[in-house]
Tab-separated table of C-alpha atoms in Angstrom:
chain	number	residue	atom	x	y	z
A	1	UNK	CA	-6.402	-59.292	72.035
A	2	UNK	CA	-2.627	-59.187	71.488
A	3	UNK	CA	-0.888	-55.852	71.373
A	4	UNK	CA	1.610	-54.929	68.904
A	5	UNK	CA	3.837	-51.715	68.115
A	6	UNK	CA	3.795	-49.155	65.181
A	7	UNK	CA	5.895	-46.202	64.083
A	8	UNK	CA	3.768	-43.363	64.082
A	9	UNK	CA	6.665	-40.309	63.770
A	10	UNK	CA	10.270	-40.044	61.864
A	11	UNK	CA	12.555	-37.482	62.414
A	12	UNK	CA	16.199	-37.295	62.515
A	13	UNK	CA	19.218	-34.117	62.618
A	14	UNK	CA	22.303	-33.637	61.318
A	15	UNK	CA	24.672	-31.042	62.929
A	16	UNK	CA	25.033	-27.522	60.772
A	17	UNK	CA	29.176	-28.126	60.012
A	18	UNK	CA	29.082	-30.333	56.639
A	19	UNK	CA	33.135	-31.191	55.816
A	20	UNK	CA	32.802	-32.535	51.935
A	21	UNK	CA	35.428	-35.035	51.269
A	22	UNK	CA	37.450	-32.075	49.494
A	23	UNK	CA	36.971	-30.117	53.207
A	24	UNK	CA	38.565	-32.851	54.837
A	25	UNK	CA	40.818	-33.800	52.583
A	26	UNK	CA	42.254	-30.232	53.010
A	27	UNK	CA	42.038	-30.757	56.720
A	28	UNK	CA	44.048	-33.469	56.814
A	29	UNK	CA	46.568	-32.425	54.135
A	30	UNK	CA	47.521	-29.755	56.943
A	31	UNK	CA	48.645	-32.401	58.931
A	32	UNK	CA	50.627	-34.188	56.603
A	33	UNK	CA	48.030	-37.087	55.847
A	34	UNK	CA	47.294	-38.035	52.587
A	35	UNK	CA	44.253	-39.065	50.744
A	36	UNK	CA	41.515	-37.875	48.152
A	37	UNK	CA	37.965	-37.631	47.646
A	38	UNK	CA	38.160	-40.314	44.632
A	39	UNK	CA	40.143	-42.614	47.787
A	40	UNK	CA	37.314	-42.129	50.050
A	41	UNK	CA	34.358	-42.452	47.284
A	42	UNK	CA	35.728	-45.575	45.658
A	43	UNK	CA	36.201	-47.512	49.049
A	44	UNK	CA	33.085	-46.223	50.959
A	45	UNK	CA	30.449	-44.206	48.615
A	46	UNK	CA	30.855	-40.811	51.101
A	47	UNK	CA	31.234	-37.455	50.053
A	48	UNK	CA	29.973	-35.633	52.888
A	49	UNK	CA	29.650	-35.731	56.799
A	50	UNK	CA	28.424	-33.636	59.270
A	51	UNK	CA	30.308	-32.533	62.952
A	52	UNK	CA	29.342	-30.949	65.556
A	53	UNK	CA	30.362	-27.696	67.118
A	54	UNK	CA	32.544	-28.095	70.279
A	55	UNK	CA	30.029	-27.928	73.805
A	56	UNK	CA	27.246	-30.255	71.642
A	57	UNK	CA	26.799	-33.582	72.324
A	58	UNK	CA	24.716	-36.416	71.475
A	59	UNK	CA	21.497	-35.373	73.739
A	60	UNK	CA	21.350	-32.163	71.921
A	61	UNK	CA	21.451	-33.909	68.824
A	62	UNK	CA	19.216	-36.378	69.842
A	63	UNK	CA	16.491	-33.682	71.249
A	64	UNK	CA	15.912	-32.319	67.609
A	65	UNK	CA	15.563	-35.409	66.150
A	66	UNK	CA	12.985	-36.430	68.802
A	67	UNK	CA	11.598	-33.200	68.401
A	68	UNK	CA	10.649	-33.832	65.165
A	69	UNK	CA	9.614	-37.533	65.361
A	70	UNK	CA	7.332	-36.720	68.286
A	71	UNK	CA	5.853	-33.094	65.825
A	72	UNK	CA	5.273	-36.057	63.073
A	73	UNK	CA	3.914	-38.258	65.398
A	74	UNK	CA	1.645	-35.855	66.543
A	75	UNK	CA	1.938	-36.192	70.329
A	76	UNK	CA	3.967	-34.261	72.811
A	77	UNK	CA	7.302	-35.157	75.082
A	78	UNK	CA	4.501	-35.802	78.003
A	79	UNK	CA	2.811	-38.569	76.153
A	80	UNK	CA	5.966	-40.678	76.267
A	81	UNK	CA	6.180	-43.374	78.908
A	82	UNK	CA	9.791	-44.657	77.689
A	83	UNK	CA	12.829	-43.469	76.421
A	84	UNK	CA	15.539	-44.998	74.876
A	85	UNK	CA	18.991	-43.969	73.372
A	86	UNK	CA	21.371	-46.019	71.205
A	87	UNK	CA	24.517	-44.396	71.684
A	88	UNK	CA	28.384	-45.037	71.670
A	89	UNK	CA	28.976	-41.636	72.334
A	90	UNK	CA	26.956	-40.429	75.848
A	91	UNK	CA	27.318	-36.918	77.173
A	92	UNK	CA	28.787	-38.285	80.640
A	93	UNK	CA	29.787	-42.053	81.993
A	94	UNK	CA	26.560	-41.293	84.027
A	95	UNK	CA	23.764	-40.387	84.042
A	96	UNK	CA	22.847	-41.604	81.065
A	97	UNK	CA	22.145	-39.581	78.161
A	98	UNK	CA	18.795	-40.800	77.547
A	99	UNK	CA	18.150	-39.658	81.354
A	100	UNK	CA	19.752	-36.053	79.954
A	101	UNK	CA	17.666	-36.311	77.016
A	102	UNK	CA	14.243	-36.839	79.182
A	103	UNK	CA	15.093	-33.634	80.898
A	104	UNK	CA	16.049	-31.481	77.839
A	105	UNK	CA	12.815	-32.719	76.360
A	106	UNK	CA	10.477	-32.402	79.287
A	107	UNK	CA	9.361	-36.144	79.253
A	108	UNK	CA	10.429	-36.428	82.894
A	109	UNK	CA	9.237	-39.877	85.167
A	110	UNK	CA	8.882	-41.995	82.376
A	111	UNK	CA	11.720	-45.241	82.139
A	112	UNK	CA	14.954	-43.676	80.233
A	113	UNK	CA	18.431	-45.937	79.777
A	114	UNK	CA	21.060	-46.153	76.939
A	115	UNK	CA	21.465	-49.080	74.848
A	116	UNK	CA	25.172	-49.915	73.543
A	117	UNK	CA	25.454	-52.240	70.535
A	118	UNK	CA	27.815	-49.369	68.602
A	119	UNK	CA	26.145	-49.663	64.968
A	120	UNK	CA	23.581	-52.070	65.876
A	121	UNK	CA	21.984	-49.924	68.546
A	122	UNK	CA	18.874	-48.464	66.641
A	123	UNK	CA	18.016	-52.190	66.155
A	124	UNK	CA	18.526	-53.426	69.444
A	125	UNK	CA	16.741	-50.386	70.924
A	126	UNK	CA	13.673	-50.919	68.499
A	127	UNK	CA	13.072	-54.469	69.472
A	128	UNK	CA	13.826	-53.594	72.850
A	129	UNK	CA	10.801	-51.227	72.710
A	130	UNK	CA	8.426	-53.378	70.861
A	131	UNK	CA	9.262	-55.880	73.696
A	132	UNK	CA	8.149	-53.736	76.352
A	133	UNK	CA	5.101	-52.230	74.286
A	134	UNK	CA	3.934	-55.900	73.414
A	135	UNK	CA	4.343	-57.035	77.456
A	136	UNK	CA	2.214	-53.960	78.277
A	137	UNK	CA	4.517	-52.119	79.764
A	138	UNK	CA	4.527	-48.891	77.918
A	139	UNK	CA	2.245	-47.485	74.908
A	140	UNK	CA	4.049	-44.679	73.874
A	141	UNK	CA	8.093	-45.247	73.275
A	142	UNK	CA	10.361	-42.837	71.627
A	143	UNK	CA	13.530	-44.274	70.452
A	144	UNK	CA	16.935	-42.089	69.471
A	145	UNK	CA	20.152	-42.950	68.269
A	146	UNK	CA	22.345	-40.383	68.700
A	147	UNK	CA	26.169	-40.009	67.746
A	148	UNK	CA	29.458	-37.616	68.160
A	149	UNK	CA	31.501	-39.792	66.478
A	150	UNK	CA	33.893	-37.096	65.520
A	151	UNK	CA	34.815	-36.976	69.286
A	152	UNK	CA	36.601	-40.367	69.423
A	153	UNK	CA	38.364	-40.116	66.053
A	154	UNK	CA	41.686	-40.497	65.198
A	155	UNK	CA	43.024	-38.137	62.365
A	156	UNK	CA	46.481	-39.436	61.696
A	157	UNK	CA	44.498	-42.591	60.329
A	158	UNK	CA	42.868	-42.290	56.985
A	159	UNK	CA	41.615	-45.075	56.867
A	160	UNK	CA	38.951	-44.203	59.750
A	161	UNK	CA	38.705	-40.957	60.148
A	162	UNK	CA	37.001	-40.360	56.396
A	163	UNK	CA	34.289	-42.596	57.578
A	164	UNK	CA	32.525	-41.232	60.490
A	165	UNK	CA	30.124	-38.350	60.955
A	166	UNK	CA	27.601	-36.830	63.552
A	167	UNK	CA	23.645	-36.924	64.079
A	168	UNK	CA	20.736	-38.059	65.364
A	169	UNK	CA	17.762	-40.207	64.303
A	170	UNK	CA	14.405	-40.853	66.038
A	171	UNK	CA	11.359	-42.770	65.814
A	172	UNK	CA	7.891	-43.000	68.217
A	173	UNK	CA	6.596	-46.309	68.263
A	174	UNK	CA	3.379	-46.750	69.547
A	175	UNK	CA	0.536	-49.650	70.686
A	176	UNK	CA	-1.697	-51.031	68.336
A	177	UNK	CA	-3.940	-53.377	67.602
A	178	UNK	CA	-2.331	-54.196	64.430
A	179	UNK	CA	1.073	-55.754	63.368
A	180	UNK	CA	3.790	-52.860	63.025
A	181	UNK	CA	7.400	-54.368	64.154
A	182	UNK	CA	6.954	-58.176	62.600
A	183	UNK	CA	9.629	-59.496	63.835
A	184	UNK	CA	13.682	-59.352	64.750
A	185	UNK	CA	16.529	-60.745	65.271
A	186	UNK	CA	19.204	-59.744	67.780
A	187	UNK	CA	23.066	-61.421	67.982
A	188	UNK	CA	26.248	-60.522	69.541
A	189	UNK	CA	29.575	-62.681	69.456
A	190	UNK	CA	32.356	-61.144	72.123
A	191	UNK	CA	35.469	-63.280	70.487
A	192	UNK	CA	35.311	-59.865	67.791
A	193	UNK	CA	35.795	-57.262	70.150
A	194	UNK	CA	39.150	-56.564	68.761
A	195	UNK	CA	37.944	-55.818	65.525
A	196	UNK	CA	36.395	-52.519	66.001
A	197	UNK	CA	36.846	-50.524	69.227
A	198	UNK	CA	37.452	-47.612	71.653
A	199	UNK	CA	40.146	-49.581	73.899
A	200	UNK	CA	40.453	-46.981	76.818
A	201	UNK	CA	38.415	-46.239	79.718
A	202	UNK	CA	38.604	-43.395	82.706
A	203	UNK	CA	40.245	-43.990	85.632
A	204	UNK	CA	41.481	-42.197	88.569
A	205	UNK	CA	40.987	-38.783	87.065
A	206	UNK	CA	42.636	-39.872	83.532
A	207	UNK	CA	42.309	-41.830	80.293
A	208	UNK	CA	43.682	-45.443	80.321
A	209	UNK	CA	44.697	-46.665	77.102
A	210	UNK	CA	43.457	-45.688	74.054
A	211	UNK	CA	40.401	-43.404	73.337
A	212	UNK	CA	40.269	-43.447	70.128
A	213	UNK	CA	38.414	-45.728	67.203
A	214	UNK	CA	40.648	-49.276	66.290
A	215	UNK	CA	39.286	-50.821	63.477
A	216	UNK	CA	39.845	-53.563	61.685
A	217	UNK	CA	38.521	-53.127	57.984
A	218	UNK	CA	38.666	-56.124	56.131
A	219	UNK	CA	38.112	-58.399	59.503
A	220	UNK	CA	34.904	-55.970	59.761
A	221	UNK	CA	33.527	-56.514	56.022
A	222	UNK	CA	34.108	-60.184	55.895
A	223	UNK	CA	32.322	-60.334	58.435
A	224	UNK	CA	29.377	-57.824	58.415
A	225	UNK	CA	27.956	-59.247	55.221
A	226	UNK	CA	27.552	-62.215	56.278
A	227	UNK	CA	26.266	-62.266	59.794
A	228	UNK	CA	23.651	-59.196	58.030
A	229	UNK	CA	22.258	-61.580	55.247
A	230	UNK	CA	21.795	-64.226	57.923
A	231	UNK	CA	19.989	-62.028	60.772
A	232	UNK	CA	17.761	-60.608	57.700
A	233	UNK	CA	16.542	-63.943	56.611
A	234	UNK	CA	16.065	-65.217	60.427
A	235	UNK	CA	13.869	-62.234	60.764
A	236	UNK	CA	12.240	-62.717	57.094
A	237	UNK	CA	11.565	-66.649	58.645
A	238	UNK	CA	10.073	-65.430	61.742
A	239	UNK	CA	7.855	-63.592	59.957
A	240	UNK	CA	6.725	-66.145	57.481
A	241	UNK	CA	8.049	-63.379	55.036
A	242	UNK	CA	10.528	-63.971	51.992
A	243	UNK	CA	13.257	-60.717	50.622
A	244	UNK	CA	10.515	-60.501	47.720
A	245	UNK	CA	7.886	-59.193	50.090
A	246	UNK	CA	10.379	-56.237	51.389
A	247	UNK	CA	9.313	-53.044	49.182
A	248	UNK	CA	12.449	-51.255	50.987
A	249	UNK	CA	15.841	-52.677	52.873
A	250	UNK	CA	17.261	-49.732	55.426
A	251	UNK	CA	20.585	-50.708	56.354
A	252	UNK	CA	23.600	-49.616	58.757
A	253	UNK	CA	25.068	-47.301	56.503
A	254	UNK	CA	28.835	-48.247	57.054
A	255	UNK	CA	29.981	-48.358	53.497
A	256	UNK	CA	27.905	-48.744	50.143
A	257	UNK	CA	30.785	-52.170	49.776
A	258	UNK	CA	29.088	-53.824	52.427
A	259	UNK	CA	25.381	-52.570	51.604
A	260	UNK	CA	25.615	-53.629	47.907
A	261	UNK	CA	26.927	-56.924	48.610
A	262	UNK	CA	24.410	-57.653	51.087
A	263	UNK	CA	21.705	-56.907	48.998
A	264	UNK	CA	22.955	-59.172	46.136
A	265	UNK	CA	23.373	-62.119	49.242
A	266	UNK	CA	19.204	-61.111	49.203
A	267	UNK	CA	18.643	-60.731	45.566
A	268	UNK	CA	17.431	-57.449	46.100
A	269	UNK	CA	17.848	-54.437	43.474
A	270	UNK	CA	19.701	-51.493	44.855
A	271	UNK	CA	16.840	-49.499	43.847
A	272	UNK	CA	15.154	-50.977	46.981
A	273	UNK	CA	17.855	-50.168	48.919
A	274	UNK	CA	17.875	-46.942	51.000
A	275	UNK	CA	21.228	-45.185	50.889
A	276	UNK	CA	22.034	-42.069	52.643
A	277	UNK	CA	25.774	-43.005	53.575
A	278	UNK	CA	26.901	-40.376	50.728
A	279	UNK	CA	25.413	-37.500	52.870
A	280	UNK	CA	26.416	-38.055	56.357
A	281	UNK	CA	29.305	-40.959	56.320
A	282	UNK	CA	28.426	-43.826	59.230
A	283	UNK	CA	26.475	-42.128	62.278
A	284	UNK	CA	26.480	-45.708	63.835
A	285	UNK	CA	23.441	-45.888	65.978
A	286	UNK	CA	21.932	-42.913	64.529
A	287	UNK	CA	22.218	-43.971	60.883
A	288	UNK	CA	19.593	-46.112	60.249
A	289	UNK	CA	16.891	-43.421	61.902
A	290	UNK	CA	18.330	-40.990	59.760
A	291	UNK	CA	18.340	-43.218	56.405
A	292	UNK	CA	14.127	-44.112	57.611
A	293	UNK	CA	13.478	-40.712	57.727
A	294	UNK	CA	15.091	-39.423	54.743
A	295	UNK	CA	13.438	-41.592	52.742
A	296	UNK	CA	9.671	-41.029	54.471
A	297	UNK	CA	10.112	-37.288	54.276
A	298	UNK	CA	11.204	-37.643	50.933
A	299	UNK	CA	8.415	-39.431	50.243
A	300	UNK	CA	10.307	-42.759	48.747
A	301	UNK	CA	9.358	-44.788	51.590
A	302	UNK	CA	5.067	-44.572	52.282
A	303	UNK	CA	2.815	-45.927	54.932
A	304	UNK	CA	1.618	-49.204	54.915
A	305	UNK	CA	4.873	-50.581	52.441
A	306	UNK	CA	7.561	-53.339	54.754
A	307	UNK	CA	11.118	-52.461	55.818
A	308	UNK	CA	13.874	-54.507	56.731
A	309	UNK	CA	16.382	-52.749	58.998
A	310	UNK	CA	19.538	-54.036	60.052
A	311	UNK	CA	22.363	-53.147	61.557
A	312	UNK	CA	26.230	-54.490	62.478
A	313	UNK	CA	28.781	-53.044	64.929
A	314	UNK	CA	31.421	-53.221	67.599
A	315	UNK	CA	31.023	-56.193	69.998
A	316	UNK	CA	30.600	-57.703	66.903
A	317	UNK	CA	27.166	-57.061	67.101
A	318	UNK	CA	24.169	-57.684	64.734
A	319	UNK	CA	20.573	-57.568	64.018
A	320	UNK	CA	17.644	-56.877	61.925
A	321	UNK	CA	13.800	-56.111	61.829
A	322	UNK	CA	11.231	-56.342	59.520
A	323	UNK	CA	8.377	-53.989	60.445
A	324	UNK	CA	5.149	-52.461	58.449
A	325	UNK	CA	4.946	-49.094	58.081
């Protein structure tokens, strides 16, 4: 009998410090930047992200939202045989900070690495779990993205800064006899690396180049929507599915731009489109666990209807899966 992989628990967590657009705006009026709430709405659709306190970083973030995937999943942090984190953001250059996650929770002995595919992380570290849950070698995965994105900001630049936020998104996925994760579709393409980036690195004690966020915005939205709509319909194919059979499309949430235009590319109605982006800005590899949760706590999304998620990032990265609920 083949084996397959289902999400059995949501949970997510957003950091307690919520900057509105008007918070920030004052923030970085101070500093002699200019820009507006009406700036960052029109261009993006945010009006609100979170940031963590200095001293918290992405495992602690990532521990309550696995604490709450694994309470809705009913099972405990010793029932998990692997861990997985997509972050851009770790705690240390090593260990990892799944590793530091696996301790904080208690799941010690059990497989724990990092995945990092920026934005596209949650999806990568999904399929990378229904991979090794299909080939037998785990039953019980728990899978965070996690992000302090406010750490690698640069707030003389408008034009990023308004866009990122902080948090945490989780999901268990678990063995079972019937189809969960249907299928995906995972691409990279390293001529884009200029695009969007973090171009410094530690060396000798100190910072080489730059560490803070380069981006590229037009480069990255020309680009996004298209490599998105193609990754969803590969996936769609794979399945034997078409965008009509999707009751709900969960996607990076970048910029409401790039998430309405992608739909369209689908003929989907925005009303099956999941968007969170307003409350929390882009969490990168923690948005699209946080978006799925939202909406199943909500009660929007229910058991049993089929998501698409999909995600695009740094690397350029890109990919998507189409899973049952």
């Amino acid at each position: 009998m083949r084996r397959y992989s289902r999400i059995t628990g949501t949970g997510s967590y957003l950091p307690p410090r919520r900057l509105t657009n008007a918070d920030l705006v004052a923030e970085l009026a101070a500093k002699g930047i200019e820009t507006s709430d009406d700036w960052i709405v029109e261009r993006t659709g945010i009006r609100a992200r979170h940031f963590a306190d200095a001293g918290v970083f992405s495992s602690d973030l990532g521990l309550e939202a696995a604490k709450n995937a694994l309470q809705a999943a009913g099972c405990s942090a010793q029932d998990i045989d692997l861990l997985i984190v997509a972050t851009s953001t770790p705690d240390m250059v090593f260990p990892s900070t799944a590793c530091i996650l696996q301790n904080k929770l208690g799941a010690n002995g059990c497989p724990a690495f990092d995945v990092q595919a920026v934005c596209s992380g949650f999806v990568y570290a999904l399929s990378i779990a229904d991979a090794m849950i299909q080939a037998g070698a785990a039953r019980r995965a728990l899978v965070v993205g996690a992000e302090v994105f406010s750490r690698i900001l640069d707030f003389t630049d408008r034009t990023t800064c308004v866009l990122f936020g902080d948090g945490a998104g989780a999901v268990v996925l678990e063995a079972s006899d019937t189809p969960g994760i249907l299928a995906s579709d995972l691409h990279a393409d390293g001529k884009h690396v200029d695009i969007l980036c973090v171009p410094g690195h530690v060396s000798g004690g100190s910072v080489l180049g730059d560490p803070l966020l380069k981006m590229d915005g037009q480069a990255v939205f020309k680009l996004a929507v298209g490599v998105l709509e193609d990754a969803a319909r590969a996936a769609l194919e794979k399945a034997g599915k078409t965008p009509a059979d999707v009751d709900w499309l969960i996607p990076h949430q970048a910029n409401i731009r790039i998430m309405q235009s992608t739909a369209k590319r689908l003929k989907m109605s925005m009303d099956k489109v999941v968007v969170t982006v307003d409350q929390h800005g882009n969490t990168s590899a923690a948005s699209i666990p946080l978006a799925l949760d939202s909406a199943v706590r909500s009660g929007k999304v229910k058991p049993g209807e089929t998501l698409l998620l999909e995600g695009v990032g740094g690397g350029f990265t890109w990919g998507a899966v189409l899973l049952n609920l």
